[in-house]
Amino acid sequence: MNLFNFIKANISILDVVSEYATLKKAGLYWKGQCPFHNEKTASFTVSPHKEIFYCFGCHVGGDVISFIEKVENCSPIEAANHLIDRYKLNPPADLKLVSSETSTQERERYHELCKLVSLWCNENLLKSPSLGSYLQKRGFTKDSITYFSLGYFPGGIAAIKNLITAMTKHSFLPNDLLEANILSEGKTILYSPFEDRLIFPIKDHLGRFCGFGGRVFKPNDERPKYYNSRENDFFQKGTILFGLDSAKKSIQEAESAFLVEGYTDCMAMVQHGWTNTVATLGTACTIEHLKLLSRYAKSLYVLYDADKAGHQAMLRLTQLCWQVSLEPKVICLPPKEDPASFLTSGNDLKPLIKQAKDIFIFFIDSLGSEFASKQLGDKIALIRKLIDIVHNIEDPLKRDILLQKASKVLDVPLETMQNELNRSLDRKTNHATSEEDYEHEQAVPPTFQRLEKKIFCAIINNMQLFNNNNEKYLLEYLPSPLRDILKKLKLEKDADAGIDFIQFFDKLHDKEKLYVSSLLLENEEETQPSTFEQLLLQLHKKNWKVIVHDVKTQLAQAKNEGDTEKIEKILHDFQVLKQTIVKNFV
Ligand SMILES: [Zn+2]
């Protein structure tokens, strides 16, 4: 038994999933709204007797470990550790050693170091009157400073020595600080790019300290305004949102989130009661950010600076939004304002929230303002860009509304827009690449006959059924991707004859996992189950014409090679098969 099996044996998938979705019993399964995609129907199923989940809407499926992996956006090992903590499991010591434990330890150590450095900066903030008065001047309260664990990284060699001494007490060496890019190596001394900066500790959505943002605050400081931690395996700016760990709960309650561009904007929003606010880390908002938010929010209010850069950032965002089930709306601030300046000068955000524009409408309006003055070629390019975005929107009604709006704003006949959209949709279906076909084939639950599915499920439930006597035949006559999964099983069985389902399941890639899960879920228990032999015979019967054809081809080949032994064997096997079938079906 490995650690994953231990966890699966000791908790119920139903308990775990119920923390993220409301489930109701429906026959053998439990059903509910999918936590991975936005839906009104209940396509999400959990099968407690098989310990798997599967969504018939978005085709995500797997076991309890992969559920946590997906819902918490973490690695299998982290998912396992999370479940151990959450359900207070006590795995035997020998099970705690899993293959990638070193990387987990490394990660834990990194988070621990970031946390300790945060605390150290935090203590230093209290000793820095200049930073205190700066924060006061910016209008930040003591509560806000505590809420965001702000800190101060003092400057000078004495401070570096002090940091090293403090960290050594927790068995971190200067080398660890160098590797985490908290310290840098000069020609003769160690220094830090964070020196003399206000420190914003950055936590991931699970609340683990993973990096820092440092802002200059002294009037004559001419260095770049911000310095952010460099990216590493545990700190990727494109996947982390500042403030999300503490905003998560408010976001879930409000079913909406505010997205701002900077740490101070985020702080100002929270301080003024908009606790469901998060910020990107000085980089553009990515699709991963949006996916992360869509787990907690239904709608997203984008609140960027009212300048050209903010405007451009919003237009870029429009092109990502159709890929997630989030309703993004744009809040337009008065010119020259950012969220922090707007709020600290006593303005009320509520009327602006009421006037928030759907991001696609915002996009069309923005295009419209520059459209009239454009050359014909540029106009066509702009319409194509717009159509590109519109055709990716799944809801046909929304597509229509946007086209109508665009037709009005750009003063282009609706029919022209509609034709262009239809052409674009046609292009999309005709030019689907083979990769897309593959994805499609893999993602859609299999539609082939029940017989093939039954045989496959019988094997998955008892892998010893798949053996030397039938594997060649099954690998030939089962359709793909069942065949591909069985090929993998053969390889695994050749390496380890005693492999069990869970071990095998772990070795499949995600798409195969959900494929297998969906088949197992579909495969209802029968009142009078057929034996595996009966199923195989039915498959022979079904493929009889193909089998005869293949035998003929093999014979012709063997005759060509003059291999009489081979000819005899082919004829003999064929004869045996024919007799068995006749015996069973006549
Ligand atoms: Zn789903």
Coordinates of C-alpha atoms and ligand atoms in Angstrom, one line a residue:
M1 CA 0.0 0.0 0.0
N2 CA 1.3 3.5 -0.8
L3 CA 0.3 6.8 0.8
F4 CA -2.4 7.5 -1.7
N5 CA -4.1 4.2 -1.2
F6 CA -3.9 4.7 2.6
I7 CA -5.7 8.0 2.2
K8 CA -8.3 6.6 -0.1
A9 CA -9.0 3.8 2.3
N10 CA -9.4 6.1 5.2
I11 CA -11.6 8.8 4.0
S12 CA -14.8 8.9 1.9
I13 CA -14.7 10.8 -1.4
L14 CA -18.3 11.8 -0.6
D15 CA -17.2 13.7 2.6
V16 CA -14.4 15.4 0.7
V17 CA -16.4 16.5 -2.3
S18 CA -19.3 17.6 -0.1
E19 CA -17.1 20.3 1.2
Y20 CA -17.0 21.9 -2.3
A21 CA -20.4 20.9 -3.7
T22 CA -23.9 20.2 -2.5
L23 CA -24.7 16.6 -3.4
K24 CA -27.9 14.6 -3.5
K25 CA -28.3 10.9 -3.8
A26 CA -29.4 9.6 -7.1
G27 CA -29.5 5.8 -7.3
L28 CA -25.9 4.4 -7.0
Y29 CA -24.5 7.9 -7.3
W30 CA -24.6 11.3 -5.8
K31 CA -25.2 14.3 -8.0
G32 CA -24.7 18.0 -7.8
Q33 CA -23.5 21.2 -9.5
C34 CA -20.0 20.9 -10.8
P35 CA -17.3 22.8 -8.8
F36 CA -15.2 23.0 -11.9
H37 CA -17.5 24.5 -14.4
N38 CA -20.4 27.0 -14.3
E39 CA -23.7 25.2 -14.7
K40 CA -27.4 25.3 -13.7
T41 CA -28.0 21.5 -14.1
A42 CA -26.4 18.9 -12.0
S43 CA -23.9 17.1 -14.2
F44 CA -21.4 16.3 -11.5
T45 CA -21.5 12.8 -10.0
V46 CA -19.7 11.0 -7.2
S47 CA -19.6 7.3 -7.0
P48 CA -18.8 6.3 -3.4
H49 CA -18.6 2.6 -4.1
K50 CA -16.0 3.2 -6.8
E51 CA -14.5 6.2 -4.9
I52 CA -14.4 8.3 -8.1
F53 CA -16.1 11.5 -9.3
Y54 CA -17.0 12.5 -12.9
C55 CA -18.7 15.5 -14.5
F56 CA -20.8 14.9 -17.6
G57 CA -20.7 18.6 -18.4
C58 CA -16.9 19.3 -18.4
H59 CA -15.7 15.7 -18.3
V60 CA -13.4 16.2 -15.4
G61 CA -13.1 13.1 -13.3
G62 CA -10.8 11.0 -11.1
D63 CA -10.3 9.9 -7.5
V64 CA -10.2 11.9 -4.3
I65 CA -6.6 12.9 -4.7
S66 CA -7.1 14.3 -8.2
F67 CA -10.2 16.0 -7.0
I68 CA -8.2 18.0 -4.4
E69 CA -5.4 18.5 -7.0
K70 CA -7.9 20.2 -9.3
V71 CA -10.0 22.0 -6.8
E72 CA -7.0 23.4 -4.9
N73 CA -4.7 23.7 -7.8
C74 CA -1.9 21.7 -6.3
S75 CA 0.3 18.7 -6.9
P76 CA -0.7 15.1 -5.9
I77 CA 1.6 15.1 -2.9
E78 CA 0.2 18.5 -1.7
A79 CA -3.3 17.1 -2.2
A80 CA -2.3 14.1 -0.1
N81 CA -0.8 16.3 2.6
H82 CA -3.9 18.5 2.6
L83 CA -6.2 15.5 3.1
I84 CA -4.0 14.1 5.9
D85 CA -4.2 17.5 7.7
R86 CA -7.8 18.1 7.0
Y87 CA -9.0 14.6 8.1
K88 CA -6.4 14.2 10.8
L89 CA -5.1 10.9 9.3
N90 CA -2.2 9.2 10.8
P91 CA -0.4 7.3 8.1
P92 CA 2.2 4.7 9.2
A93 CA 5.7 6.2 9.1
D94 CA 6.9 4.0 6.2
L95 CA 4.1 5.3 4.0
K96 CA 5.1 8.9 4.5
L97 CA 8.1 8.3 2.2
V98 CA 6.7 9.0 -1.3
S99 CA 8.7 9.5 -4.4
S100 CA 8.7 13.3 -4.7
E101 CA 9.0 13.9 -1.0
T102 CA 12.2 15.8 -1.5
S103 CA 10.5 18.4 -3.6
T104 CA 7.7 18.7 -1.0
Q105 CA 10.3 19.2 1.7
E106 CA 12.0 21.8 -0.4
R107 CA 8.7 23.6 -1.0
E108 CA 7.8 23.5 2.7
R109 CA 11.3 24.9 3.6
Y110 CA 10.9 27.7 1.0
H111 CA 7.5 28.7 2.4
E112 CA 8.9 28.6 5.9
L113 CA 11.8 30.8 5.0
C114 CA 9.5 33.3 3.3
K115 CA 7.3 33.3 6.4
L116 CA 10.2 33.9 8.7
V117 CA 11.6 36.8 6.6
S118 CA 8.1 38.3 6.6
L119 CA 7.9 38.2 10.3
W120 CA 11.4 39.7 10.6
C121 CA 10.3 42.6 8.2
N122 CA 7.1 42.9 10.2
E123 CA 9.1 43.5 13.4
N124 CA 11.3 46.0 11.7
L125 CA 8.3 48.0 10.5
L126 CA 7.4 48.8 14.1
K127 CA 10.9 50.2 14.6
S128 CA 10.8 52.5 11.6
P129 CA 9.1 55.8 12.3
S130 CA 9.7 57.1 8.8
L131 CA 7.8 54.2 7.2
G132 CA 5.1 54.5 9.8
S133 CA 4.5 58.1 9.0
Y134 CA 4.6 57.3 5.2
L135 CA 1.8 54.7 5.7
Q136 CA -0.2 57.0 7.8
K137 CA 0.1 59.7 5.2
R138 CA -1.1 57.2 2.6
G139 CA -4.1 56.7 4.8
F140 CA -3.4 53.1 5.8
T141 CA -4.6 52.1 9.3
K142 CA -2.8 49.9 11.8
D143 CA -5.5 47.2 11.2
S144 CA -4.7 47.2 7.4
I145 CA -1.0 46.9 8.1
T146 CA -1.6 43.9 10.3
Y147 CA -4.2 42.4 7.9
F148 CA -1.6 42.4 5.1
S149 CA 1.4 41.6 7.4
L150 CA 3.3 44.6 5.9
G151 CA 6.9 44.9 6.8
Y152 CA 10.1 46.9 6.4
F153 CA 13.4 45.6 5.1
P154 CA 16.0 47.9 6.6
G155 CA 19.0 49.0 4.6
G156 CA 22.8 48.5 5.2
I157 CA 25.2 45.8 6.2
A158 CA 24.1 45.7 9.8
A159 CA 20.5 44.8 8.7
I160 CA 21.8 42.0 6.5
K161 CA 23.9 40.6 9.4
N162 CA 20.8 40.9 11.6
L163 CA 18.7 39.0 9.1
I164 CA 21.3 36.2 8.7
T165 CA 21.6 35.8 12.5
A166 CA 17.8 35.7 12.9
M167 CA 17.5 33.1 10.1
T168 CA 20.4 30.9 11.4
K169 CA 18.4 30.5 14.6
H170 CA 15.8 28.6 12.5
S171 CA 18.5 26.6 10.7
F172 CA 18.4 28.6 7.5
L173 CA 21.9 29.6 6.1
P174 CA 22.9 32.6 4.0
N175 CA 22.9 30.2 1.0
D176 CA 19.1 29.5 1.5
L177 CA 18.5 33.3 1.4
L178 CA 20.6 33.6 -1.7
E179 CA 18.7 30.8 -3.4
A180 CA 15.4 32.4 -2.5
N181 CA 16.7 35.6 -4.0
I182 CA 16.1 37.4 -0.8
L183 CA 19.8 38.2 -0.7
S184 CA 22.2 38.8 -3.6
E185 CA 25.9 38.4 -3.7
G186 CA 27.9 41.6 -4.4
K187 CA 31.7 41.6 -5.1
T188 CA 32.6 41.6 -1.4
I189 CA 29.3 41.7 0.6
L190 CA 25.9 40.3 0.6
Y191 CA 23.1 42.7 0.0
S192 CA 19.3 42.6 -0.7
P193 CA 17.3 44.2 -3.5
F194 CA 14.6 44.6 -0.9
E195 CA 16.7 47.0 1.3
D196 CA 15.0 50.1 2.4
R197 CA 11.6 49.1 1.0
L198 CA 8.1 48.7 2.3
I199 CA 7.5 44.9 2.1
F200 CA 4.3 43.3 0.9
P201 CA 4.5 39.6 1.8
I202 CA 2.8 37.6 -1.0
K203 CA 0.9 34.4 -0.1
D204 CA -0.7 31.9 -2.5
H205 CA -4.4 31.0 -2.3
L206 CA -3.6 28.4 0.4
G207 CA -2.0 31.1 2.6
R208 CA 1.6 29.9 2.1
F209 CA 4.2 32.7 2.1
C210 CA 5.8 32.6 -1.3
G211 CA 7.3 35.9 -2.2
F212 CA 7.6 39.6 -1.6
G213 CA 6.8 42.9 -3.2
G214 CA 9.0 45.8 -2.2
R215 CA 8.1 49.4 -2.7
V216 CA 10.4 52.5 -2.3
F217 CA 8.9 55.1 0.1
K218 CA 11.6 57.6 0.8
P219 CA 11.1 60.9 -1.2
N220 CA 14.6 60.9 -2.7
D221 CA 14.8 57.2 -3.6
E222 CA 15.3 57.0 -7.3
R223 CA 15.3 53.2 -7.7
P224 CA 12.4 51.5 -9.6
K225 CA 9.3 52.0 -7.6
Y226 CA 8.7 48.2 -7.1
Y227 CA 10.9 45.2 -6.8
N228 CA 9.2 41.8 -6.8
S229 CA 10.6 38.4 -5.8
R230 CA 12.0 36.6 -8.8
E231 CA 10.0 33.7 -10.0
N232 CA 11.0 30.1 -9.0
D233 CA 9.3 26.7 -8.8
F234 CA 7.2 27.9 -5.9
F235 CA 6.5 31.4 -6.9
Q236 CA 4.9 32.0 -10.3
K237 CA 3.4 35.5 -10.7
G238 CA 1.0 34.3 -13.4
T239 CA -0.8 31.9 -11.0
I240 CA -0.8 33.9 -7.7
L241 CA -3.1 36.7 -6.8
F242 CA -2.2 39.1 -3.9
G243 CA -4.8 38.9 -1.1
L244 CA -6.7 35.9 -2.4
D245 CA -6.0 33.7 0.7
S246 CA -7.8 36.2 3.0
A247 CA -10.3 37.4 0.4
K248 CA -11.5 33.8 -0.6
K249 CA -14.3 33.7 2.0
S250 CA -15.7 37.1 1.2
I251 CA -15.5 36.3 -2.5
Q252 CA -17.5 33.1 -2.0
E253 CA -20.1 34.9 0.1
A254 CA -20.5 37.8 -2.4
E255 CA -20.1 35.5 -5.3
S256 CA -18.0 38.2 -6.9
A257 CA -14.5 39.6 -6.7
F258 CA -12.7 42.9 -7.5
L259 CA -9.5 42.7 -9.5
V260 CA -7.1 45.6 -9.1
E261 CA -3.5 46.1 -10.4
G262 CA -1.5 46.9 -7.3
Y263 CA -0.8 46.0 -3.6
T264 CA -1.8 49.5 -2.4
D265 CA -5.0 49.4 -4.5
C266 CA -5.9 46.1 -3.0
M267 CA -5.2 47.4 0.6
A268 CA -7.3 50.5 0.0
M269 CA -10.2 48.4 -1.3
V270 CA -10.1 46.1 1.7
Q271 CA -9.7 48.9 4.1
H272 CA -12.9 50.5 2.7
G273 CA -14.8 47.3 3.2
W274 CA -14.4 45.7 -0.2
T275 CA -12.7 42.6 1.4
N276 CA -13.4 40.5 -1.8
T277 CA -10.5 42.2 -3.6
V278 CA -7.4 40.7 -5.1
A279 CA -4.5 42.1 -7.1
T280 CA -2.1 40.8 -9.8
L281 CA 1.6 41.1 -9.0
G282 CA 2.6 43.9 -11.3
T283 CA 2.1 41.6 -14.3
A284 CA -0.8 41.2 -16.7
C285 CA -3.8 39.1 -15.6
T286 CA -3.4 35.5 -17.0
I287 CA -5.9 32.8 -17.9
E288 CA -4.7 31.0 -14.7
H289 CA -5.6 33.9 -12.6
L290 CA -9.1 33.9 -14.1
K291 CA -9.5 30.2 -13.6
L292 CA -8.4 30.5 -10.0
L293 CA -11.0 33.3 -9.4
S294 CA -13.7 31.4 -11.2
R295 CA -13.5 28.7 -8.5
Y296 CA -14.8 31.2 -6.0
A297 CA -16.6 33.9 -7.9
K298 CA -19.4 34.1 -10.4
S299 CA -18.7 37.7 -11.5
L300 CA -15.5 39.7 -11.6
Y301 CA -15.3 43.5 -11.4
V302 CA -12.1 44.7 -13.1
L303 CA -10.9 48.0 -11.5
Y304 CA -7.8 49.2 -13.4
D305 CA -6.3 52.6 -13.5
A306 CA -8.1 55.2 -15.6
D307 CA -5.1 55.6 -17.9
K308 CA -4.0 54.3 -21.3
A309 CA -2.1 51.4 -19.8
G310 CA -5.1 50.4 -17.6
H311 CA -7.3 50.6 -20.6
Q312 CA -5.0 48.4 -22.8
A313 CA -4.8 45.9 -19.9
M314 CA -8.5 45.6 -19.9
L315 CA -8.7 45.1 -23.6
R316 CA -6.2 42.3 -23.3
L317 CA -8.3 40.8 -20.5
T318 CA -11.3 40.7 -22.8
Q319 CA -9.5 38.3 -25.0
L320 CA -9.1 35.8 -22.2
C321 CA -12.5 36.1 -20.5
W322 CA -14.5 33.9 -22.8
Q323 CA -12.3 31.0 -21.7
V324 CA -13.6 30.9 -18.2
S325 CA -17.1 30.8 -16.6
L326 CA -16.8 34.2 -15.0
E327 CA -18.9 37.3 -15.8
P328 CA -16.3 40.0 -16.0
K329 CA -17.5 43.6 -15.7
V330 CA -15.4 46.8 -16.0
I331 CA -15.6 49.6 -13.5
C332 CA -14.6 52.9 -15.1
L333 CA -12.8 55.3 -12.7
P334 CA -12.8 59.0 -13.3
P335 CA -9.7 60.1 -15.3
K336 CA -6.3 60.1 -13.5
E337 CA -7.7 58.1 -10.6
D338 CA -6.6 54.7 -9.4
P339 CA -8.7 52.7 -6.9
A340 CA -6.5 53.8 -3.9
S341 CA -6.6 57.5 -4.8
F342 CA -10.3 57.3 -5.6
L343 CA -11.2 55.7 -2.2
T344 CA -8.8 57.6 0.0
S345 CA -10.2 61.0 -1.2
G346 CA -13.6 59.9 0.1
N347 CA -15.4 58.9 -3.0
D348 CA -18.1 56.3 -3.1
L349 CA -17.5 53.2 -5.2
K350 CA -21.2 52.0 -5.1
P351 CA -22.6 54.1 -8.0
L352 CA -19.6 53.0 -10.2
I353 CA -20.3 49.4 -9.4
K354 CA -23.9 49.9 -10.5
Q355 CA -22.7 51.3 -13.8
A356 CA -20.2 48.6 -14.4
K357 CA -20.1 47.5 -18.0
D358 CA -19.9 43.9 -19.3
I359 CA -16.3 43.6 -20.5
F360 CA -17.3 42.7 -24.0
I361 CA -19.6 45.8 -24.3
F362 CA -16.6 47.8 -22.9
F363 CA -14.4 46.3 -25.6
I364 CA -16.9 47.2 -28.3
D365 CA -17.3 50.7 -27.0
S366 CA -13.5 51.1 -26.9
L367 CA -13.2 49.9 -30.5
G368 CA -16.0 52.3 -31.5
S369 CA -14.3 55.4 -30.2
E370 CA -11.3 54.8 -32.5
F371 CA -13.1 53.1 -35.4
A372 CA -14.5 56.1 -37.3
S373 CA -11.1 57.7 -37.9
K374 CA -9.5 54.4 -39.2
Q375 CA -8.5 53.5 -42.7
L376 CA -10.6 50.8 -44.4
G377 CA -8.0 48.1 -44.0
D378 CA -7.7 48.8 -40.3
K379 CA -11.5 48.8 -39.9
I380 CA -11.7 45.3 -41.5
A381 CA -8.9 44.1 -39.2
L382 CA -10.8 45.5 -36.1
I383 CA -14.1 43.9 -37.1
R384 CA -12.3 40.6 -37.6
K385 CA -10.7 40.9 -34.1
L386 CA -14.1 41.6 -32.6
I387 CA -15.7 38.7 -34.5
D388 CA -12.8 36.5 -33.2
I389 CA -13.7 37.3 -29.7
V390 CA -17.5 37.1 -30.2
H391 CA -17.3 33.7 -31.8
N392 CA -15.6 32.2 -28.8
I393 CA -18.5 33.1 -26.6
E394 CA -20.6 30.0 -26.0
D395 CA -24.0 31.5 -25.3
P396 CA -25.7 32.2 -28.7
L397 CA -28.0 34.8 -27.1
K398 CA -25.0 36.8 -25.8
R399 CA -23.3 36.5 -29.2
D400 CA -26.4 38.0 -30.8
I401 CA -26.6 40.9 -28.3
L402 CA -23.0 41.7 -28.7
L403 CA -23.2 41.6 -32.5
Q404 CA -26.2 44.0 -32.4
K405 CA -24.3 46.3 -30.1
A406 CA -21.2 46.2 -32.3
S407 CA -23.3 46.8 -35.4
K408 CA -24.7 49.9 -33.8
V409 CA -21.5 51.3 -32.3
L410 CA -19.3 50.6 -35.4
D411 CA -22.1 51.5 -37.8
V412 CA -21.7 48.3 -39.8
P413 CA -24.9 46.5 -41.0
L414 CA -25.8 43.7 -38.6
E415 CA -26.1 41.3 -41.6
T416 CA -22.5 41.9 -42.5
M417 CA -21.4 41.2 -39.0
Q418 CA -23.6 38.1 -38.8
N419 CA -22.2 36.7 -42.1
E420 CA -18.6 37.3 -41.0
L421 CA -19.4 35.5 -37.7
N422 CA -20.9 32.5 -39.6
R423 CA -17.8 32.3 -41.8
S424 CA -15.6 32.4 -38.8
L425 CA -17.6 29.7 -37.1
D426 CA -17.4 27.6 -40.3
R427 CA -13.7 28.1 -40.4
K428 CA -13.5 26.9 -36.8
T429 CA -15.3 23.6 -37.5
N430 CA -13.6 22.9 -40.8
H431 CA -10.1 23.6 -39.7
A432 CA -10.2 21.8 -36.5
T433 CA -6.6 20.4 -36.2
S434 CA -5.9 16.8 -35.6
E435 CA -4.9 17.7 -32.1
E436 CA -8.3 19.2 -31.5
D437 CA -9.9 16.1 -32.9
Y438 CA -7.8 14.1 -30.5
E439 CA -8.8 16.3 -27.6
H440 CA -12.4 16.0 -28.6
E441 CA -12.3 12.3 -28.9
Q442 CA -10.6 12.0 -25.5
A443 CA -12.9 14.4 -23.7
V444 CA -16.3 13.2 -24.9
P445 CA -17.6 10.1 -23.2
P446 CA -17.3 7.1 -25.5
T447 CA -20.3 6.4 -27.6
F448 CA -19.3 3.0 -28.9
Q449 CA -21.3 -0.2 -28.1
R450 CA -22.0 -1.4 -24.7
L451 CA -20.2 -4.7 -25.4
E452 CA -16.8 -3.1 -25.8
K453 CA -17.4 -1.0 -22.7
K454 CA -18.4 -4.0 -20.7
I455 CA -15.3 -6.0 -21.7
F456 CA -13.1 -3.0 -20.8
C457 CA -14.8 -2.5 -17.4
A458 CA -14.6 -6.2 -16.6
I459 CA -10.8 -6.0 -17.2
I460 CA -10.5 -2.8 -15.1
N461 CA -12.4 -4.4 -12.3
N462 CA -10.3 -7.6 -12.5
M463 CA -7.1 -7.0 -14.3
Q464 CA -6.1 -10.7 -14.2
L465 CA -8.8 -11.2 -16.9
F466 CA -6.5 -9.5 -19.4
N467 CA -3.9 -12.2 -20.2
N468 CA -1.8 -13.9 -22.8
N469 CA -4.8 -15.7 -24.2
N470 CA -6.7 -12.7 -25.1
E471 CA -4.5 -9.6 -25.0
K472 CA -3.4 -9.8 -28.7
Y473 CA -7.0 -10.1 -29.8
L474 CA -8.3 -7.4 -27.6
L475 CA -5.6 -4.9 -28.5
E476 CA -6.6 -5.5 -32.1
Y477 CA -10.4 -5.4 -31.9
L478 CA -11.2 -2.9 -29.2
P479 CA -11.6 0.6 -30.5
S480 CA -9.3 3.4 -29.5
P481 CA -8.9 4.8 -26.8
L482 CA -9.9 1.6 -24.9
R483 CA -7.2 -0.1 -26.9
D484 CA -4.6 2.5 -26.0
I485 CA -5.4 2.2 -22.3
L486 CA -5.1 -1.6 -22.5
K487 CA -1.8 -1.2 -24.3
K488 CA -0.6 0.7 -21.3
L489 CA -2.0 -1.9 -19.0
K490 CA -0.1 -4.6 -20.9
L491 CA 3.2 -2.7 -20.4
E492 CA 2.5 -2.2 -16.7
K493 CA 1.5 -5.8 -16.3
D494 CA 4.7 -7.0 -18.0
A495 CA 6.6 -4.9 -15.5
D496 CA 4.6 -5.9 -12.5
A497 CA 2.1 -8.8 -12.8
G498 CA 0.5 -8.0 -9.5
I499 CA -0.4 -4.4 -10.3
D500 CA -3.9 -3.4 -9.0
F501 CA -6.4 -0.9 -10.3
I502 CA -5.4 2.0 -8.1
Q503 CA -1.7 1.7 -9.0
F504 CA -2.6 1.4 -12.7
F505 CA -5.1 4.4 -12.5
D506 CA -2.3 6.5 -11.0
K507 CA -0.2 5.9 -14.0
L508 CA -2.7 7.1 -16.5
H509 CA -2.7 10.7 -17.7
D510 CA -5.5 13.0 -16.8
K511 CA -7.6 12.4 -19.9
E512 CA -7.3 8.7 -19.6
K513 CA -8.3 8.9 -16.0
L514 CA -11.5 10.7 -16.6
Y515 CA -12.2 8.4 -19.5
V516 CA -11.9 5.3 -17.3
S517 CA -13.9 7.0 -14.6
S518 CA -16.7 7.9 -16.9
L519 CA -16.8 4.3 -18.2
L520 CA -16.9 2.9 -14.8
L521 CA -19.7 5.3 -13.8
E522 CA -21.7 4.5 -16.9
N523 CA -21.3 0.7 -16.5
E524 CA -24.3 -0.1 -14.4
E525 CA -24.4 -3.3 -12.3
E526 CA -26.4 -5.9 -14.1
T527 CA -28.9 -8.4 -12.7
Q528 CA -27.6 -11.3 -14.7
P529 CA -24.0 -10.5 -15.5
S530 CA -22.3 -12.3 -18.4
T531 CA -19.1 -14.1 -17.8
F532 CA -16.0 -12.6 -19.3
E533 CA -15.7 -15.6 -21.8
Q534 CA -19.3 -14.9 -23.0
L535 CA -18.4 -11.2 -23.5
L536 CA -15.3 -12.2 -25.5
L537 CA -17.3 -14.5 -27.7
Q538 CA -19.8 -11.9 -28.4
L539 CA -16.9 -9.6 -29.5
H540 CA -15.6 -12.4 -31.7
K541 CA -19.0 -12.8 -33.2
K542 CA -19.4 -9.1 -33.8
N543 CA -16.1 -8.8 -35.5
W544 CA -16.4 -12.1 -37.4
K545 CA -16.2 -10.6 -40.9
V546 CA -13.1 -8.6 -39.9
I547 CA -11.6 -11.7 -38.3
V548 CA -12.1 -13.8 -41.4
H549 CA -10.6 -11.0 -43.5
D550 CA -7.6 -10.7 -41.2
V551 CA -7.1 -14.5 -41.2
K552 CA -7.1 -14.5 -45.0
T553 CA -4.5 -11.7 -45.1
Q554 CA -2.3 -13.5 -42.6
L555 CA -2.6 -16.7 -44.6
A556 CA -1.7 -15.0 -47.9
Q557 CA 1.4 -13.4 -46.2
A558 CA 2.5 -16.7 -44.6
K559 CA 2.1 -18.5 -48.0
N560 CA 4.1 -15.8 -49.6
E561 CA 6.9 -16.4 -47.1
G562 CA 6.5 -20.1 -47.5
D563 CA 6.2 -20.5 -43.7
T564 CA 4.1 -23.7 -43.5
E565 CA 4.4 -23.8 -39.7
K566 CA 2.8 -20.4 -39.5
I567 CA 0.1 -21.4 -42.0
E568 CA -0.9 -24.4 -39.9
K569 CA -1.0 -22.3 -36.7
I570 CA -3.2 -19.7 -38.3
L571 CA -5.6 -22.3 -39.6
H572 CA -5.6 -24.2 -36.3
D573 CA -6.4 -21.1 -34.2
F574 CA -9.1 -20.1 -36.6
Q575 CA -10.7 -23.5 -36.5
V576 CA -10.7 -23.5 -32.7
L577 CA -12.2 -20.0 -32.6
K578 CA -14.9 -21.0 -35.1
Q579 CA -15.9 -24.1 -33.1
T580 CA -16.1 -22.2 -29.9
I581 CA -18.3 -19.6 -31.4
V582 CA -20.6 -22.1 -33.2
K583 CA -20.9 -24.1 -29.9
N584 CA -21.9 -21.0 -28.0
F585 CA -24.3 -19.4 -30.4
V586 CA -26.0 -22.1 -32.4
Ligands
ZN1 ZN -18.1 20.1 -14.7

